[in-house]
Tab-separated table of C-alpha atoms in Angstrom:
chain	number	residue	atom	x	y	z
A	1	MET	CA	-16.779	-32.363	-19.487
A	2	THR	CA	-17.711	-33.500	-22.894
A	3	HIS	CA	-18.545	-30.825	-25.546
A	4	ARG	CA	-20.771	-31.352	-28.490
A	5	PHE	CA	-18.902	-30.645	-31.663
A	6	ASN	CA	-21.837	-29.038	-33.258
A	7	GLN	CA	-21.140	-26.043	-31.126
A	8	THR	CA	-19.300	-22.975	-32.168
A	9	VAL	CA	-16.632	-21.273	-30.290
A	10	ILE	CA	-16.669	-17.605	-29.142
A	11	ILE	CA	-13.189	-16.330	-28.164
A	12	SER	CA	-13.131	-13.859	-25.303
A	13	ALA	CA	-12.454	-10.195	-26.414
A	14	GLU	CA	-10.004	-10.156	-23.569
A	15	ALA	CA	-7.857	-12.991	-25.082
A	16	LEU	CA	-4.688	-12.000	-26.775
A	17	SER	CA	-2.350	-14.511	-28.283
A	18	GLN	CA	1.100	-14.734	-29.797
A	19	GLU	CA	2.624	-17.691	-31.533
A	20	VAL	CA	6.327	-18.311	-31.225
A	21	ASN	CA	7.972	-21.225	-33.055
A	22	GLY	CA	4.827	-23.297	-33.286
A	23	GLU	CA	3.753	-22.695	-29.609
A	24	THR	CA	1.263	-20.221	-28.364
A	25	VAL	CA	0.937	-18.014	-25.444
A	26	VAL	CA	-2.567	-16.606	-24.664
A	27	LEU	CA	-2.888	-13.837	-22.207
A	28	ASP	CA	-6.297	-13.049	-20.514
A	29	LEU	CA	-6.352	-9.338	-20.279
A	30	LYS	CA	-9.072	-9.570	-17.605
A	31	THR	CA	-7.016	-11.610	-15.070
A	32	GLU	CA	-3.499	-11.051	-16.417
A	33	GLN	CA	-3.213	-14.982	-16.478
A	34	TYR	CA	-1.095	-16.597	-19.178
A	35	PHE	CA	-2.219	-19.825	-20.921
A	36	GLY	CA	0.250	-22.034	-22.858
A	37	LEU	CA	-0.494	-24.117	-25.930
A	38	ASP	CA	1.754	-26.782	-27.366
A	39	LYS	CA	2.032	-27.357	-31.079
A	40	VAL	CA	-1.218	-29.396	-31.137
A	41	GLY	CA	-2.988	-26.849	-28.892
A	42	THR	CA	-1.751	-24.038	-31.176
A	43	ARG	CA	-3.181	-25.811	-34.269
A	44	ILE	CA	-6.576	-26.064	-32.411
A	45	TRP	CA	-6.434	-22.417	-31.416
A	46	GLN	CA	-5.761	-21.401	-34.967
A	47	LEU	CA	-8.619	-23.420	-36.218
A	48	ILE	CA	-11.164	-22.176	-33.779
A	49	ASN	CA	-10.057	-18.653	-34.616
A	50	GLU	CA	-10.504	-19.273	-38.345
A	51	HIS	CA	-13.604	-21.344	-38.327
A	52	ARG	CA	-15.309	-20.995	-34.903
A	53	GLU	CA	-16.894	-24.404	-35.473
A	54	LEU	CA	-15.824	-27.380	-33.427
A	55	GLN	CA	-16.803	-29.885	-35.998
A	56	THR	CA	-14.574	-28.243	-38.715
A	57	THR	CA	-11.759	-27.965	-36.199
A	58	PHE	CA	-12.158	-31.621	-35.337
A	59	ASP	CA	-12.285	-32.672	-39.080
A	60	VAL	CA	-9.169	-30.663	-40.048
A	61	MET	CA	-7.214	-31.899	-36.952
A	62	LYS	CA	-8.190	-35.476	-37.770
A	63	GLU	CA	-6.895	-35.207	-41.199
A	64	GLU	CA	-3.725	-33.153	-40.401
A	65	PHE	CA	-2.588	-35.295	-37.410
A	66	ASP	CA	-3.754	-38.771	-38.652
A	67	VAL	CA	-5.105	-39.504	-35.153
A	68	GLU	CA	-8.103	-41.719	-34.056
A	69	GLY	CA	-11.280	-39.877	-33.614
A	70	ASP	CA	-11.854	-40.968	-30.036
A	71	ARG	CA	-8.349	-39.911	-28.929
A	72	LEU	CA	-8.722	-36.540	-30.767
A	73	GLU	CA	-12.172	-35.910	-29.411
A	74	SER	CA	-10.920	-36.581	-25.811
A	75	ASP	CA	-7.949	-34.314	-26.189
A	76	MET	CA	-9.909	-31.591	-27.766
A	77	ASN	CA	-12.414	-31.836	-24.939
A	78	MET	CA	-9.661	-31.547	-22.262
A	79	LEU	CA	-8.388	-28.516	-23.963
A	80	LEU	CA	-11.623	-26.866	-24.531
A	81	THR	CA	-12.566	-27.391	-20.962
A	82	GLU	CA	-9.426	-25.846	-19.565
A	83	MET	CA	-9.769	-22.843	-21.918
A	84	MET	CA	-13.415	-22.381	-20.736
A	85	LYS	CA	-12.406	-22.506	-17.148
A	86	SER	CA	-9.742	-19.892	-17.830
A	87	GLY	CA	-12.413	-17.776	-19.422
A	88	LEU	CA	-10.628	-17.720	-22.884
A	89	ILE	CA	-13.602	-19.188	-24.683
A	90	THR	CA	-17.274	-19.941	-24.434
A	91	LEU	CA	-19.373	-22.442	-26.571
A	92	GLU	CA	-22.602	-21.841	-28.182
A	93	ASN	CA	-25.108	-23.925	-29.846
A	94	GLN	CA	-25.318	-23.448	-33.521
A	95	ALA	CA	-28.491	-21.951	-34.788
B	1	MET	CA	16.003	14.426	-11.839
B	2	ILE	CA	17.387	16.378	-8.850
B	3	PHE	CA	17.871	19.434	-10.930
B	4	ASP	CA	14.349	19.435	-12.620
B	5	GLU	CA	13.638	23.016	-11.335
B	6	TYR	CA	10.132	23.246	-12.556
B	7	ARG	CA	9.130	20.108	-10.729
B	8	ASN	CA	11.196	21.175	-7.720
B	9	ALA	CA	9.522	24.585	-7.442
B	10	GLN	CA	6.052	23.144	-7.699
B	11	TYR	CA	6.822	20.571	-4.932
B	12	GLY	CA	8.473	23.210	-2.935
B	13	ASP	CA	5.368	25.442	-2.926
B	14	ALA	CA	3.082	22.624	-2.093
B	15	ILE	CA	5.393	21.393	0.824
B	16	ARG	CA	5.689	25.011	2.363
B	17	LYS	CA	1.963	25.451	2.177
B	18	CYS	CA	1.226	22.425	4.199
B	19	VAL	CA	4.108	21.795	6.510
B	20	ASP	CA	4.100	23.314	10.021
B	21	SER	CA	6.017	22.970	13.318
B	22	GLU	CA	3.740	20.055	14.269
B	23	SER	CA	4.181	18.086	10.996
B	24	ILE	CA	5.552	14.629	10.781
B	25	VAL	CA	6.501	14.055	7.183
B	26	LEU	CA	7.446	10.802	5.253
B	27	ASP	CA	9.375	11.380	1.999
B	28	LEU	CA	8.727	8.049	0.294
B	29	GLY	CA	11.307	7.119	-2.480
B	30	ALA	CA	13.401	9.999	-1.178
B	31	GLY	CA	16.206	9.535	-3.476
B	32	LEU	CA	18.671	12.541	-2.851
B	33	GLY	CA	16.178	13.815	-0.241
B	34	LEU	CA	15.377	17.163	-1.689
B	35	HIS	CA	11.627	17.030	-0.828
B	36	GLY	CA	12.206	15.855	2.703
B	37	PHE	CA	14.915	18.551	3.090
B	38	MET	CA	12.460	21.195	1.912
B	39	ALA	CA	9.939	19.858	4.622
B	40	ALA	CA	12.683	20.122	7.271
B	41	LYS	CA	13.576	23.633	6.168
B	42	ALA	CA	9.704	24.524	6.237
B	43	GLY	CA	9.853	23.714	10.005
B	44	ALA	CA	8.601	20.136	10.207
B	45	LYS	CA	8.784	18.447	13.539
B	46	LYS	CA	10.133	15.115	11.999
B	47	VAL	CA	10.969	13.937	8.617
B	48	TYR	CA	11.601	10.337	7.553
B	49	LEU	CA	13.411	9.905	4.350
B	50	VAL	CA	12.717	6.339	2.994
B	51	ASP	CA	14.519	4.843	0.062
B	52	PRO	CA	15.959	1.288	-0.318
B	53	ALA	CA	18.634	2.533	-2.843
B	54	THR	CA	22.168	3.404	-1.707
B	55	VAL	CA	21.672	7.018	-3.027
B	56	LEU	CA	19.961	7.681	0.377
B	57	ASN	CA	23.568	7.625	1.794
B	58	VAL	CA	24.337	10.487	-0.505
B	59	ALA	CA	21.199	12.314	0.760
B	60	GLU	CA	22.498	11.870	4.274
B	61	MET	CA	25.827	13.296	3.355
B	62	VAL	CA	24.084	16.319	1.654
B	63	GLY	CA	21.823	16.734	4.732
B	64	ARG	CA	24.883	16.924	7.045
B	65	SER	CA	26.938	19.250	4.647
B	66	ASN	CA	24.027	21.623	4.422
B	67	ASN	CA	23.492	21.727	8.284
B	68	LEU	CA	19.890	20.802	7.789
B	69	PRO	CA	17.736	20.638	10.985
B	70	GLY	CA	18.376	17.473	13.081
B	71	VAL	CA	14.795	16.307	12.652
B	72	ILE	CA	15.619	14.164	9.671
B	73	GLN	CA	15.844	10.363	9.948
B	74	TYR	CA	17.147	8.394	7.087
B	75	GLU	CA	15.697	4.979	6.360
B	76	ASN	CA	17.635	2.964	3.747
B	77	LYS	CA	14.937	0.409	3.467
B	78	LYS	CA	11.790	-0.561	1.489
B	79	ILE	CA	8.669	1.151	2.911
B	80	GLU	CA	7.463	-2.371	3.724
B	81	GLU	CA	10.405	-2.883	6.034
B	82	ILE	CA	10.342	0.352	8.184
B	83	GLN	CA	8.888	1.024	11.526
B	84	ILE	CA	7.519	4.565	12.404
B	85	PRO	CA	6.206	5.170	15.835
B	86	GLY	CA	2.684	6.423	15.407
B	87	SER	CA	1.606	7.907	12.061
B	88	VAL	CA	2.637	10.742	9.809
B	89	ASP	CA	0.800	13.789	8.749
B	90	ILE	CA	2.180	14.315	5.235
B	91	ILE	CA	3.519	11.823	2.640
B	92	ILE	CA	5.575	13.333	-0.107
B	93	SER	CA	6.351	11.176	-3.149
B	94	VAL	CA	7.459	11.284	-6.731
B	95	PHE	CA	6.069	7.917	-7.441
B	96	THR	CA	5.051	8.301	-10.997
B	97	GLY	CA	6.583	6.646	-13.974
B	98	ASN	CA	6.657	8.434	-17.432
B	99	PHE	CA	3.009	7.258	-17.996
B	100	LEU	CA	1.917	7.425	-14.266
B	101	LEU	CA	1.479	3.686	-13.880
B	102	THR	CA	4.695	2.741	-15.712
B	103	GLU	CA	7.351	1.277	-13.288
B	104	ASP	CA	4.722	0.351	-10.814
B	105	LEU	CA	5.562	2.644	-8.051
B	106	LEU	CA	2.149	3.499	-6.961
B	107	PRO	CA	1.331	0.291	-5.119
B	108	SER	CA	4.013	1.106	-2.541
B	109	LEU	CA	2.560	4.641	-2.141
B	110	ILE	CA	-0.805	3.117	-1.539
B	111	TYR	CA	0.776	0.760	1.044
B	112	ALA	CA	2.509	3.668	2.882
B	113	ARG	CA	-0.717	5.786	2.971
B	114	ASN	CA	-2.694	2.774	4.296
B	115	LYS	CA	-0.057	2.009	6.980
B	116	PHE	CA	1.298	5.461	8.042
B	117	LEU	CA	-0.841	8.383	7.112
B	118	ALA	CA	-2.832	9.707	9.998
B	119	PRO	CA	-6.489	10.427	9.489
B	120	GLY	CA	-6.905	13.842	7.951
B	121	GLY	CA	-3.269	13.704	6.683
B	122	LYS	CA	-2.083	15.011	3.486
B	123	MET	CA	-0.410	13.676	0.367
B	124	ILE	CA	1.753	15.401	-2.208
B	125	PRO	CA	0.565	14.640	-4.784
B	126	ASP	CA	-2.957	13.774	-3.637
B	127	ARG	CA	-4.386	13.083	-7.063
B	128	ALA	CA	-3.044	12.155	-10.514
B	129	LEU	CA	-4.397	12.058	-14.066
B	130	MET	CA	-3.343	10.439	-17.271
B	131	GLU	CA	-4.090	12.282	-20.472
B	132	VAL	CA	-4.047	11.113	-23.993
B	133	VAL	CA	-4.459	12.557	-27.580
B	134	PRO	CA	-4.327	11.088	-31.065
B	135	VAL	CA	-1.414	12.458	-32.966
B	136	THR	CA	0.235	12.631	-36.353
B	137	SER	CA	3.993	12.245	-36.214
B	138	THR	CA	5.303	11.152	-39.511
B	139	GLU	CA	8.989	11.532	-38.912
B	140	TYR	CA	9.077	9.622	-35.572
B	141	TYR	CA	6.912	6.900	-36.991
B	142	ASP	CA	9.114	6.538	-40.122
B	143	LYS	CA	12.177	6.335	-38.012
B	144	ASN	CA	10.953	3.823	-35.371
B	145	ILE	CA	8.212	1.674	-36.971
B	146	ASP	CA	8.282	2.021	-40.778
B	147	ARG	CA	11.935	1.569	-40.721
B	148	CYS	CA	11.488	-2.030	-39.801
B	149	SER	CA	10.043	-2.695	-43.257
B	150	SER	CA	13.256	-1.840	-45.161
B	151	PRO	CA	16.162	-4.208	-45.038
B	152	THR	CA	19.393	-3.368	-43.352
B	153	GLN	CA	22.677	-4.623	-44.862
B	154	GLY	CA	20.656	-6.865	-47.117
B	155	ILE	CA	18.886	-8.542	-44.247
B	156	ASP	CA	15.102	-8.360	-44.060
B	157	TYR	CA	13.890	-7.552	-40.418
B	158	SER	CA	10.378	-6.720	-41.421
B	159	LEU	CA	9.121	-9.246	-38.803
B	160	LEU	CA	10.342	-6.987	-36.144
B	161	ARG	CA	7.484	-4.565	-36.974
B	162	LYS	CA	4.891	-6.699	-35.209
B	163	PHE	CA	6.860	-6.470	-32.007
B	164	THR	CA	7.940	-2.849	-32.393
B	165	SER	CA	4.358	-1.608	-33.034
B	166	ASN	CA	3.329	-3.063	-29.631
B	167	ARG	CA	5.840	-1.294	-27.734
B	168	LEU	CA	5.601	1.876	-25.570
B	169	PHE	CA	7.859	4.612	-26.907
B	170	TYR	CA	9.199	7.127	-24.432
B	171	CYS	CA	9.674	10.425	-26.165
B	172	ASN	CA	10.116	14.064	-25.648
B	173	LYS	CA	9.505	17.480	-27.218
B	174	GLU	CA	12.926	17.249	-28.853
B	175	ASN	CA	12.637	13.882	-30.531
B	176	PHE	CA	8.878	13.653	-31.105
B	177	LYS	CA	7.348	16.328	-33.257
B	178	CYS	CA	3.653	15.875	-33.574
B	179	ASP	CA	0.415	17.490	-34.367
B	180	TYR	CA	-2.696	16.788	-32.201
B	181	LEU	CA	-5.691	15.452	-34.101
B	182	ALA	CA	-8.089	16.283	-31.316
B	183	ASP	CA	-8.092	17.790	-27.865
B	184	PRO	CA	-6.417	15.900	-25.098
B	185	VAL	CA	-8.627	14.126	-22.657
B	186	GLU	CA	-8.361	12.227	-19.366
B	187	ILE	CA	-8.141	8.505	-19.556
B	188	LEU	CA	-7.612	7.974	-15.787
B	189	ASP	CA	-8.153	10.022	-12.658
B	190	ILE	CA	-6.685	8.585	-9.553
B	191	ASP	CA	-7.454	9.916	-6.089
B	192	LEU	CA	-4.368	8.984	-4.179
B	193	MET	CA	-6.066	9.675	-0.839
B	194	THR	CA	-8.428	6.777	-1.424
B	195	ALA	CA	-7.370	4.585	-4.411
B	196	GLU	CA	-6.669	0.919	-3.433
B	197	LYS	CA	-5.353	-0.074	-6.853
B	198	ALA	CA	-3.186	1.601	-9.479
B	199	GLU	CA	-4.723	0.415	-12.675
B	200	CYS	CA	-6.471	1.621	-15.753
B	201	ASP	CA	-9.329	0.123	-17.623
B	202	ASN	CA	-11.135	2.963	-19.321
B	203	LYS	CA	-12.524	3.854	-22.676
B	204	LEU	CA	-13.341	7.219	-24.366
B	205	THR	CA	-14.446	8.510	-27.596
B	206	LEU	CA	-13.005	11.614	-29.305
B	207	THR	CA	-14.028	13.702	-32.190
B	208	MET	CA	-11.278	14.691	-34.483
B	209	THR	CA	-10.650	18.331	-34.841
B	210	LYS	CA	-8.010	18.115	-37.637
B	211	ASP	CA	-7.519	15.973	-40.854
B	212	GLY	CA	-4.363	13.927	-40.914
B	213	VAL	CA	-2.923	10.421	-40.454
B	214	CYS	CA	-3.180	9.129	-36.839
B	215	HIS	CA	0.087	7.358	-36.150
B	216	GLY	CA	-0.892	6.668	-32.604
B	217	TRP	CA	-1.705	8.140	-29.318
B	218	LEU	CA	0.448	10.315	-27.051
B	219	GLY	CA	0.104	10.239	-23.300
B	220	TRP	CA	1.393	11.898	-20.144
B	221	PHE	CA	0.404	12.606	-16.608
B	222	LYS	CA	-0.604	15.328	-14.291
B	223	ALA	CA	-0.066	15.361	-10.536
B	224	HIS	CA	-1.913	17.558	-8.055
B	225	LEU	CA	0.513	19.272	-5.840
B	226	GLY	CA	-1.116	21.194	-3.087
B	227	ASP	CA	-3.450	23.470	-4.992
B	228	THR	CA	-1.758	23.385	-8.459
B	229	TRP	CA	-1.401	20.936	-11.204
B	230	PHE	CA	2.015	19.758	-12.373
B	231	SER	CA	1.864	18.464	-15.900
B	232	THR	CA	4.387	16.518	-18.113
B	233	SER	CA	2.365	17.322	-21.322
B	234	PRO	CA	4.543	18.426	-24.312
B	235	LYS	CA	2.658	21.732	-24.330
B	236	ASP	CA	3.878	22.483	-20.727
B	237	LYS	CA	7.260	23.233	-19.410
B	238	GLU	CA	9.921	20.586	-19.989
B	239	THR	CA	10.509	18.219	-17.023
B	240	HIS	CA	12.606	15.112	-16.650
B	241	TRP	CA	9.713	12.939	-17.407
B	242	ASN	CA	9.004	11.793	-20.934
B	243	GLN	CA	5.725	11.416	-22.687
B	244	VAL	CA	4.702	8.024	-23.996
B	245	PHE	CA	3.782	7.192	-27.575
B	246	LEU	CA	1.330	4.273	-28.272
B	247	PRO	CA	1.663	3.401	-31.851
B	248	LEU	CA	-0.881	2.242	-34.250
B	249	ASP	CA	-0.005	-0.101	-37.206
B	250	PRO	CA	-1.062	0.729	-39.854
B	251	PRO	CA	-1.535	4.457	-39.378
B	252	VAL	CA	-5.112	5.413	-39.669
B	253	PRO	CA	-6.279	8.399	-41.851
B	254	VAL	CA	-8.724	10.617	-40.046
B	255	GLN	CA	-10.981	13.572	-40.877
B	256	VAL	CA	-12.418	16.566	-38.869
B	257	GLY	CA	-15.617	15.398	-37.113
B	258	GLN	CA	-14.896	11.620	-37.304
B	259	ALA	CA	-15.157	9.779	-33.972
B	260	MET	CA	-12.448	7.594	-32.642
B	261	SER	CA	-12.598	5.476	-29.654
B	262	PHE	CA	-9.587	4.640	-27.409
B	263	GLU	CA	-9.375	2.074	-24.726
B	264	LEU	CA	-6.525	1.691	-22.458
B	265	LYS	CA	-6.040	-1.175	-20.029
B	266	ARG	CA	-3.246	-1.877	-17.622
B	267	LEU	CA	-3.550	-3.891	-14.430
B	268	GLU	CA	-0.934	-3.512	-11.718
B	269	PHE	CA	2.341	-5.022	-12.766
B	270	GLY	CA	0.519	-5.984	-16.012
B	271	GLU	CA	0.750	-5.407	-19.720
B	272	TRP	CA	-0.356	-2.194	-21.438
B	273	THR	CA	-3.023	-2.837	-23.969
B	274	TRP	CA	-4.560	-0.009	-26.235
B	275	THR	CA	-7.464	-0.571	-28.631
B	276	VAL	CA	-8.614	1.991	-31.189
B	277	THR	CA	-11.870	1.849	-33.064
B	278	ILE	CA	-12.728	4.083	-36.004
B	279	ASP	CA	-15.640	3.415	-38.539
B	280	ASN	CA	-16.076	-0.044	-37.005
B	281	VAL	CA	-12.448	-1.020	-37.706
B	282	ARG	CA	-10.620	-2.007	-34.541
B	283	GLN	CA	-6.841	-2.093	-33.942
B	284	ARG	CA	-5.503	-3.680	-30.752
B	285	HIS	CA	-1.898	-3.479	-29.490
B	286	SER	CA	-0.331	-4.757	-26.296
B	287	THR	CA	3.103	-4.758	-24.844
B	288	PHE	CA	2.349	-8.469	-24.422
B	289	LEU	CA	2.976	-8.693	-28.151
B	290	SER	CA	6.173	-6.578	-28.144
B	291	ARG	CA	8.353	-9.530	-27.199
B	292	PRO	CA	8.443	-13.294	-28.017
B	293	LEU	CA	7.284	-15.375	-24.955
B	294	THR	CA	8.047	-19.074	-25.133
B	295	LEU	CA	6.184	-21.784	-23.276
B	296	VAL	CA	9.251	-22.390	-20.991
B	297	GLU	CA	9.071	-18.687	-19.887
B	298	LEU	CA	5.409	-18.733	-19.633
B	299	GLU	CA	5.419	-21.879	-17.399
B	300	LYS	CA	7.118	-19.847	-14.738
B	301	LYS	CA	4.333	-17.129	-14.779
B	302	THR	CA	1.485	-19.710	-14.293
B	303	THR	CA	0.018	-20.122	-10.883
B	304	ASN	CA	-0.234	-23.918	-11.011
B	305	HIS	CA	3.487	-24.328	-11.851
B	306	LYS	CA	5.370	-26.714	-9.657
B	307	ALA	CA	8.855	-25.066	-9.922
B	308	GLN	CA	12.129	-26.697	-9.141
B	309	LEU	CA	15.476	-25.042	-8.483
B	310	ASN	CA	18.079	-25.258	-11.318
B	311	ASP	CA	21.659	-25.797	-10.626
B	312	ARG	CA	22.283	-22.115	-9.897
B	313	GLY	CA	19.326	-21.967	-7.612
B	314	ARG	CA	20.686	-24.804	-5.681
B	315	ILE	CA	23.946	-23.052	-5.196
B	316	VAL	CA	22.254	-19.857	-4.129
B	317	LEU	CA	20.305	-21.801	-1.577
B	318	ASP	CA	23.480	-23.561	-0.244
B	319	VAL	CA	25.270	-20.251	0.178
B	320	LEU	CA	22.335	-18.573	1.819
B	321	GLN	CA	22.091	-21.461	4.333
B	322	LYS	CA	25.634	-20.804	5.233
B	323	LEU	CA	24.992	-17.143	6.065
B	324	ASN	CA	24.312	-18.004	9.682
B	325	GLY	CA	26.891	-15.625	11.396
B	326	ASN	CA	29.391	-18.427	11.889
B	327	LYS	CA	31.331	-18.574	8.626
B	328	SER	CA	33.443	-15.900	6.975
B	329	THR	CA	32.839	-14.939	3.377
B	330	GLU	CA	36.279	-16.298	2.491
B	331	ASP	CA	35.445	-19.726	3.981
B	332	ILE	CA	32.118	-19.854	2.204
B	333	ALA	CA	33.667	-18.768	-1.153
B	334	SER	CA	36.585	-21.354	-0.663
B	335	THR	CA	34.016	-24.237	-0.220
B	336	LEU	CA	32.013	-22.918	-3.219
B	337	PHE	CA	35.073	-22.828	-5.365
B	338	GLU	CA	36.315	-26.233	-4.414
B	339	SER	CA	32.911	-27.843	-4.806
B	340	HIS	CA	32.088	-26.133	-8.293
B	341	PRO	CA	35.437	-25.919	-10.148
B	342	ASP	CA	33.281	-26.096	-13.340
B	343	LEU	CA	31.476	-22.998	-12.510
B	344	TYR	CA	34.361	-20.628	-11.315
B	345	LEU	CA	37.634	-20.196	-12.910
B	346	ARG	CA	39.213	-18.302	-9.996
B	347	GLN	CA	38.318	-18.190	-6.346
B	348	SER	CA	37.750	-14.434	-6.718
B	349	ASP	CA	34.791	-15.255	-8.984
B	350	ALA	CA	33.248	-17.362	-6.356
B	351	MET	CA	34.062	-14.611	-3.705
B	352	ARG	CA	32.281	-12.137	-5.940
B	353	PHE	CA	29.125	-14.290	-6.149
B	354	VAL	CA	29.070	-14.778	-2.447
B	355	ILE	CA	29.519	-11.042	-1.650
B	356	ASN	CA	26.643	-10.300	-3.990
B	357	LEU	CA	24.392	-12.623	-2.105
B	358	ILE	CA	25.483	-11.066	1.151
B	359	GLU	CA	24.923	-7.577	0.008
B	360	ARG	CA	21.411	-8.452	-1.137
B	361	TYR	CA	20.122	-10.740	1.652
B	362	THR	CA	22.034	-9.791	4.968
């Protein structure tokens, strides 16, 4: 699934996260299922928590990780799809 | 626990009121057997004492030494492993942790009820409540949470605070002095005769009846025994159960008339999460945040994980496969010792390892 980066992220009120040594574990309180994020995923999670805007997250990630846009877009799409499937986030079109 | 006289008296009354000469009784998690013994003395036709712990052997010795009626059957197994011909009329249990759902004992009680209780049968207890109240408890809070923010021996441990403030604290009248900031209220009411799950996902709103600083919420349970309620509230008689303190961080100043909402969530075998909202400011705490969890540990908890045995797992598997009734413990331990000299300094170490597995799985 490809997500349009002009969307904003709504993080589930049931998601609790903790960061340990650069990695993040997210718990979905609704299902008691755990979700793990590596260092890159952790940074994306931090940015969507801070900004909510995917485009901003994309721009910051591109700059910080010095990665090609296509590759970053694909990786972000994969992660966002997994998080949506797990019910941790939903995406919303910007007004 | 066996000498918790207040609890024992309440259970005793309930047992004597419902047991008669036709009663078949199951004492689940029997421990030292007291409740089953009381049922036998009350004239029950048959009493099953079920407990997987070895303490049941002591119960059996106590039963014999007290010349208790020969209607008692001791089942040193898990409830899921026992066979009972027909059904039982009464299930007695003390299947409650300090905050009812802690220790996750209730799922086994629900299993026992569904499998063994006859239609129209009784349970002691047959209903249970969890109650909570916002409290101010400066001394306890200073000692257990604020203390993290001051160095010890020149080492700054302040990062511990974020873990500590997400813990459940078990406390009692002696070590936990507090003032209630409102009247206690029920956050959970479980009908043990019908419940299929032992979990909590409830929210309430309270009006403060006192000015003060809310350091957290205090919780306890009540169990319905026959026709009376047994309570582990700090305002009631002391029992062997503790109360549970769910801290806030930072503490929240409150005033008379102010409304505070409290949400408590806990799935079976899951994390405890409590959320407090006052004047649109929300604080959420969870036992999930009370310990660091790494991705390596996490991976093992995920349902799509494809696990592989580690070295120790392979050894355990190898030993278990040898437990086929043909080899002596000594033979198995010798082979293990010879094939893994790096793991065992002496043959007796390998022997102890094998015996542990034998005790657990045979």
